[in-house]
Short mmCIF file of C-alpha atoms in Angstrom, two decimals:
data_model
loop_
_atom_site.label_atom_id
_atom_site.label_comp_id
_atom_site.label_asym_id
_atom_site.label_seq_id
_atom_site.Cartn_x
_atom_site.Cartn_y
_atom_site.Cartn_z
CA UNK W 1 -32.49 -31.47 28.50
CA UNK W 2 -32.25 -34.14 31.22
CA UNK W 3 -29.23 -36.37 30.97
CA UNK W 4 -27.61 -39.39 32.52
CA UNK W 5 -24.51 -38.40 34.46
CA UNK W 6 -21.62 -40.68 35.31
CA UNK W 7 -18.68 -40.44 37.68
CA UNK W 8 -15.77 -40.70 37.53
CA UNK W 9 -15.09 -39.80 33.92
CA UNK W 10 -11.79 -41.66 34.13
CA UNK W 11 -10.36 -44.02 36.72
CA UNK W 12 -7.05 -45.85 36.80
CA UNK W 13 -6.89 -48.82 39.14
CA UNK W 14 -4.50 -51.60 39.93
CA UNK W 15 -5.35 -55.15 38.94
CA UNK W 16 -7.23 -56.92 41.72
CA UNK W 17 -8.67 -53.73 43.19
CA UNK W 18 -12.38 -53.06 43.54
CA UNK W 19 -13.95 -50.29 41.50
CA UNK W 20 -17.34 -48.61 41.82
CA UNK W 21 -18.70 -46.65 38.89
CA UNK W 22 -21.57 -44.30 39.63
CA UNK W 23 -24.47 -43.12 37.58
CA UNK W 24 -27.35 -40.74 38.14
CA UNK W 25 -30.10 -41.74 35.71
CA UNK W 26 -32.69 -39.32 34.37
CA UNK W 27 -34.99 -38.55 37.28
CA UNK W 28 -38.30 -40.08 36.12
CA UNK W 29 -36.70 -43.14 34.57
CA UNK W 30 -37.28 -46.55 36.12
CA UNK W 31 -35.13 -48.84 33.99
CA UNK W 32 -31.35 -48.79 34.20
CA UNK W 33 -28.59 -50.41 32.19
CA UNK W 34 -24.85 -50.82 32.01
CA UNK W 35 -22.98 -51.30 28.76
CA UNK W 36 -19.28 -51.36 28.09
CA UNK W 37 -17.07 -50.62 25.10
CA UNK W 38 -13.53 -51.92 24.92
CA UNK W 39 -11.34 -49.57 22.88
CA UNK W 40 -11.98 -50.10 19.19
CA UNK W 41 -14.72 -52.66 19.83
CA UNK W 42 -18.49 -52.59 19.80
CA UNK W 43 -20.75 -51.48 22.62
CA UNK W 44 -21.74 -54.56 24.67
CA UNK W 45 -24.69 -55.09 26.99
CA UNK W 46 -23.88 -55.98 30.58
CA UNK W 47 -27.04 -55.76 32.66
CA UNK W 48 -30.49 -54.25 33.00
CA UNK W 49 -32.10 -53.36 36.32
CA UNK W 50 -35.64 -52.58 37.35
CA UNK W 51 -37.47 -52.42 40.67
CA UNK W 52 -34.27 -53.18 42.56
CA UNK W 53 -33.67 -56.38 40.66
CA UNK W 54 -31.56 -57.48 37.74
CA UNK W 55 -33.94 -58.11 34.85
CA UNK W 56 -31.37 -59.40 32.39
CA UNK W 57 -27.62 -59.89 32.26
CA UNK W 58 -25.13 -60.97 29.66
CA UNK W 59 -22.40 -63.60 29.85
CA UNK W 60 -19.91 -60.81 30.52
CA UNK W 61 -21.70 -59.92 33.76
CA UNK W 62 -20.20 -62.67 35.91
CA UNK W 63 -19.75 -62.92 39.66
CA UNK W 64 -17.15 -60.16 39.79
CA UNK W 65 -19.80 -57.64 38.75
CA UNK W 66 -22.70 -56.34 40.80
CA UNK W 67 -25.17 -53.48 40.51
CA UNK W 68 -27.03 -51.55 43.13
CA UNK W 69 -29.40 -48.67 43.52
CA UNK W 70 -28.31 -47.52 46.98
CA UNK W 71 -30.69 -44.57 47.11
CA UNK W 72 -33.36 -42.89 45.02
CA UNK W 73 -30.97 -41.31 42.59
CA UNK W 74 -27.77 -43.33 42.15
CA UNK W 75 -27.15 -46.54 40.22
CA UNK W 76 -23.77 -48.19 40.67
CA UNK W 77 -21.68 -50.85 38.98
CA UNK W 78 -19.13 -52.60 41.17
CA UNK W 79 -16.28 -54.64 39.78
CA UNK W 80 -14.92 -56.70 42.64
CA UNK W 81 -11.45 -57.72 41.57
CA UNK W 82 -10.48 -55.93 38.40
CA UNK W 83 -8.60 -57.64 35.60
CA UNK W 84 -6.62 -56.09 32.77
CA UNK W 85 -9.38 -57.07 30.34
CA UNK W 86 -11.90 -55.00 32.30
CA UNK W 87 -10.29 -51.87 30.85
CA UNK W 88 -13.07 -50.26 28.86
CA UNK W 89 -15.51 -47.37 28.69
CA UNK W 90 -18.53 -48.19 30.84
CA UNK W 91 -21.81 -46.57 29.85
CA UNK W 92 -24.80 -46.22 32.10
CA UNK W 93 -28.19 -45.79 30.44
CA UNK W 94 -31.75 -45.29 31.56
CA UNK W 95 -35.22 -45.36 30.13
CA UNK W 96 -38.68 -44.34 31.24
CA UNK W 97 -40.21 -47.54 29.94
CA UNK W 98 -38.48 -50.86 29.39
CA UNK W 99 -36.01 -51.15 26.51
CA UNK W 100 -38.33 -53.58 24.80
CA UNK W 101 -39.80 -53.08 21.36
CA UNK W 102 -37.22 -50.41 20.75
CA UNK W 103 -38.15 -47.84 23.37
CA UNK W 104 -35.47 -45.19 23.57
CA UNK W 105 -32.75 -45.45 26.15
CA UNK W 106 -30.46 -42.57 27.05
CA UNK W 107 -26.76 -43.14 27.52
CA UNK W 108 -24.41 -41.26 29.79
CA UNK W 109 -21.03 -40.01 28.65
CA UNK W 110 -19.23 -42.97 30.10
CA UNK W 111 -16.60 -43.80 32.69
CA UNK W 112 -13.28 -44.79 31.24
CA UNK W 113 -11.68 -47.51 33.37
CA UNK W 114 -8.02 -48.36 32.95
CA UNK W 115 -6.72 -51.39 34.84
CA UNK W 116 -2.93 -51.53 35.19
CA UNK B 1 -23.93 -67.05 16.33
CA UNK B 2 -25.56 -63.65 15.84
CA UNK B 3 -23.53 -61.26 13.79
CA UNK B 4 -24.02 -57.58 13.02
CA UNK B 5 -21.76 -56.06 10.39
CA UNK B 6 -21.23 -52.45 9.48
CA UNK B 7 -18.81 -51.02 6.91
CA UNK B 8 -15.49 -51.34 8.66
CA UNK B 9 -13.83 -48.73 6.50
CA UNK B 10 -14.46 -45.07 7.16
CA UNK B 11 -16.76 -43.30 4.78
CA UNK B 12 -15.47 -39.97 3.45
CA UNK B 13 -17.89 -37.77 1.56
CA UNK B 14 -18.15 -34.19 0.47
CA UNK B 15 -20.45 -31.74 2.18
CA UNK B 16 -23.88 -31.64 0.57
CA UNK B 17 -23.79 -35.22 -0.66
CA UNK B 18 -25.84 -38.10 0.72
CA UNK B 19 -24.08 -40.50 3.05
CA UNK B 20 -25.30 -44.10 3.03
CA UNK B 21 -24.27 -46.49 5.77
CA UNK B 22 -25.03 -50.19 5.83
CA UNK B 23 -25.91 -52.59 8.61
CA UNK B 24 -26.13 -56.30 7.81
CA UNK B 25 -27.01 -59.06 10.23
CA UNK B 26 -27.03 -62.84 10.24
CA UNK B 27 -28.51 -65.53 12.45
CA UNK B 28 -30.89 -62.97 13.88
CA UNK B 29 -34.53 -62.00 13.59
CA UNK B 30 -34.71 -58.64 15.32
CA UNK B 31 -37.99 -57.03 16.22
CA UNK B 32 -36.48 -53.59 15.66
CA UNK B 33 -33.34 -51.81 14.66
CA UNK B 34 -31.98 -48.53 15.96
CA UNK B 35 -29.31 -46.16 14.73
CA UNK B 36 -27.10 -44.19 17.08
CA UNK B 37 -24.48 -41.52 16.69
CA UNK B 38 -21.30 -41.71 18.76
CA UNK B 39 -18.70 -38.98 18.96
CA UNK B 40 -15.16 -39.81 20.16
CA UNK B 41 -15.10 -40.49 23.90
CA UNK B 42 -18.83 -39.90 24.24
CA UNK B 43 -21.88 -42.08 24.78
CA UNK B 44 -24.18 -43.24 21.96
CA UNK B 45 -27.02 -40.88 21.10
CA UNK B 46 -30.25 -42.34 19.75
CA UNK B 47 -31.24 -41.19 16.26
CA UNK B 48 -33.92 -43.41 14.74
CA UNK B 49 -35.89 -46.57 15.38
CA UNK B 50 -37.42 -48.82 12.75
CA UNK B 51 -39.50 -51.89 13.52
CA UNK B 52 -39.57 -55.19 11.65
CA UNK B 53 -42.90 -54.42 10.01
CA UNK B 54 -41.70 -51.02 8.72
CA UNK B 55 -39.83 -50.48 5.47
CA UNK B 56 -38.70 -46.90 5.89
CA UNK B 57 -38.52 -44.14 8.48
CA UNK B 58 -37.53 -40.52 8.12
CA UNK B 59 -36.52 -37.77 10.50
CA UNK B 60 -35.37 -34.47 9.09
CA UNK B 61 -32.29 -35.25 6.96
CA UNK B 62 -32.14 -38.87 8.13
CA UNK B 63 -33.73 -41.88 6.48
CA UNK B 64 -33.58 -45.51 7.52
CA UNK B 65 -34.70 -48.55 5.57
CA UNK B 66 -35.13 -52.05 6.91
CA UNK B 67 -35.22 -55.12 4.69
CA UNK B 68 -35.83 -58.24 6.76
CA UNK B 69 -35.48 -60.46 3.69
CA UNK B 70 -32.02 -59.13 2.88
CA UNK B 71 -31.30 -58.78 6.62
CA UNK B 72 -30.08 -55.27 6.02
CA UNK B 73 -30.70 -51.71 7.09
CA UNK B 74 -29.50 -48.65 5.22
CA UNK B 75 -29.01 -45.32 6.96
CA UNK B 76 -28.97 -42.18 4.83
CA UNK B 77 -27.97 -38.65 5.73
CA UNK B 78 -28.96 -36.23 3.00
CA UNK B 79 -27.32 -32.84 2.47
CA UNK B 80 -24.52 -33.94 4.77
CA UNK B 81 -22.60 -31.38 6.81
CA UNK B 82 -19.20 -31.49 8.51
CA UNK B 83 -21.08 -31.57 11.83
CA UNK B 84 -22.43 -34.99 10.80
CA UNK B 85 -18.92 -36.42 11.10
CA UNK B 86 -19.09 -39.14 13.76
CA UNK B 87 -19.34 -42.90 14.16
CA UNK B 88 -22.78 -44.33 13.47
CA UNK B 89 -23.87 -47.49 15.23
CA UNK B 90 -26.70 -49.83 14.40
CA UNK B 91 -28.28 -51.79 17.23
CA UNK B 92 -30.74 -54.63 17.05
CA UNK B 93 -33.15 -55.89 19.66
CA UNK B 94 -36.00 -58.26 20.28
CA UNK B 95 -39.33 -57.93 22.02
CA UNK B 96 -38.48 -60.26 24.85
CA UNK B 97 -35.16 -58.93 26.03
CA UNK B 98 -33.67 -55.71 27.31
CA UNK B 99 -30.31 -56.00 25.58
CA UNK B 100 -29.36 -54.01 22.53
CA UNK B 101 -26.88 -55.74 20.24
CA UNK B 102 -24.61 -53.22 18.59
CA UNK B 103 -22.52 -53.31 15.47
CA UNK B 104 -18.98 -51.92 15.61
CA UNK B 105 -20.04 -48.79 13.83
CA UNK B 106 -18.99 -46.92 10.71
CA UNK B 107 -16.97 -43.74 10.88
CA UNK B 108 -18.28 -40.94 8.67
CA UNK B 109 -16.18 -37.94 7.72
CA UNK B 110 -17.86 -35.09 5.87
CA UNK B 111 -15.42 -32.64 4.35
CA UNK B 112 -16.24 -29.08 3.30
#
């Protein structure tokens, strides 16, 4: 079964450093998302992306965050200057049709980011 | 502000029994509600969708109800098995936005 793959599975970084988390969405999917989950907390929406543009973002997704689809297969989340509170599991997700009206989205296994 | 609440305490049940998990919400009028399963250290896996105009949905041993008056969804797993042990998340969404709003989840433990 096709799946969303994410790398790295775990990254430790120093505060202030830049981090890039990578995702390969399911191949025929056109809509891409990033969510995060701080340990013990709920899964939170960060951003949705379609046709090389951000379609929606949350308050969490401030200027230190950016997303990019650098080629036909990868979807990346960049955190420019990491803070301790950025430590979380970051989930990439994709869908064939927009996540509107409840259409199914498929989550990857996550990238665990630890900022020290 | 919008709030989604799930049983914060873990639910322990015996194999073969029916597990019932609750999702309540306030200050929200979702167009649909989804249930996901999440295993430790893994991503959420979609289980079921129910829309605002639907009362009940079933899929194999799973059943979801949606009461927009009570602002509540119930998620049932019948004939539960130890393999059903996981955290179950409810997520709400609207027709105009891409974001899913998740509850914190309820941990289910099914013992043999």
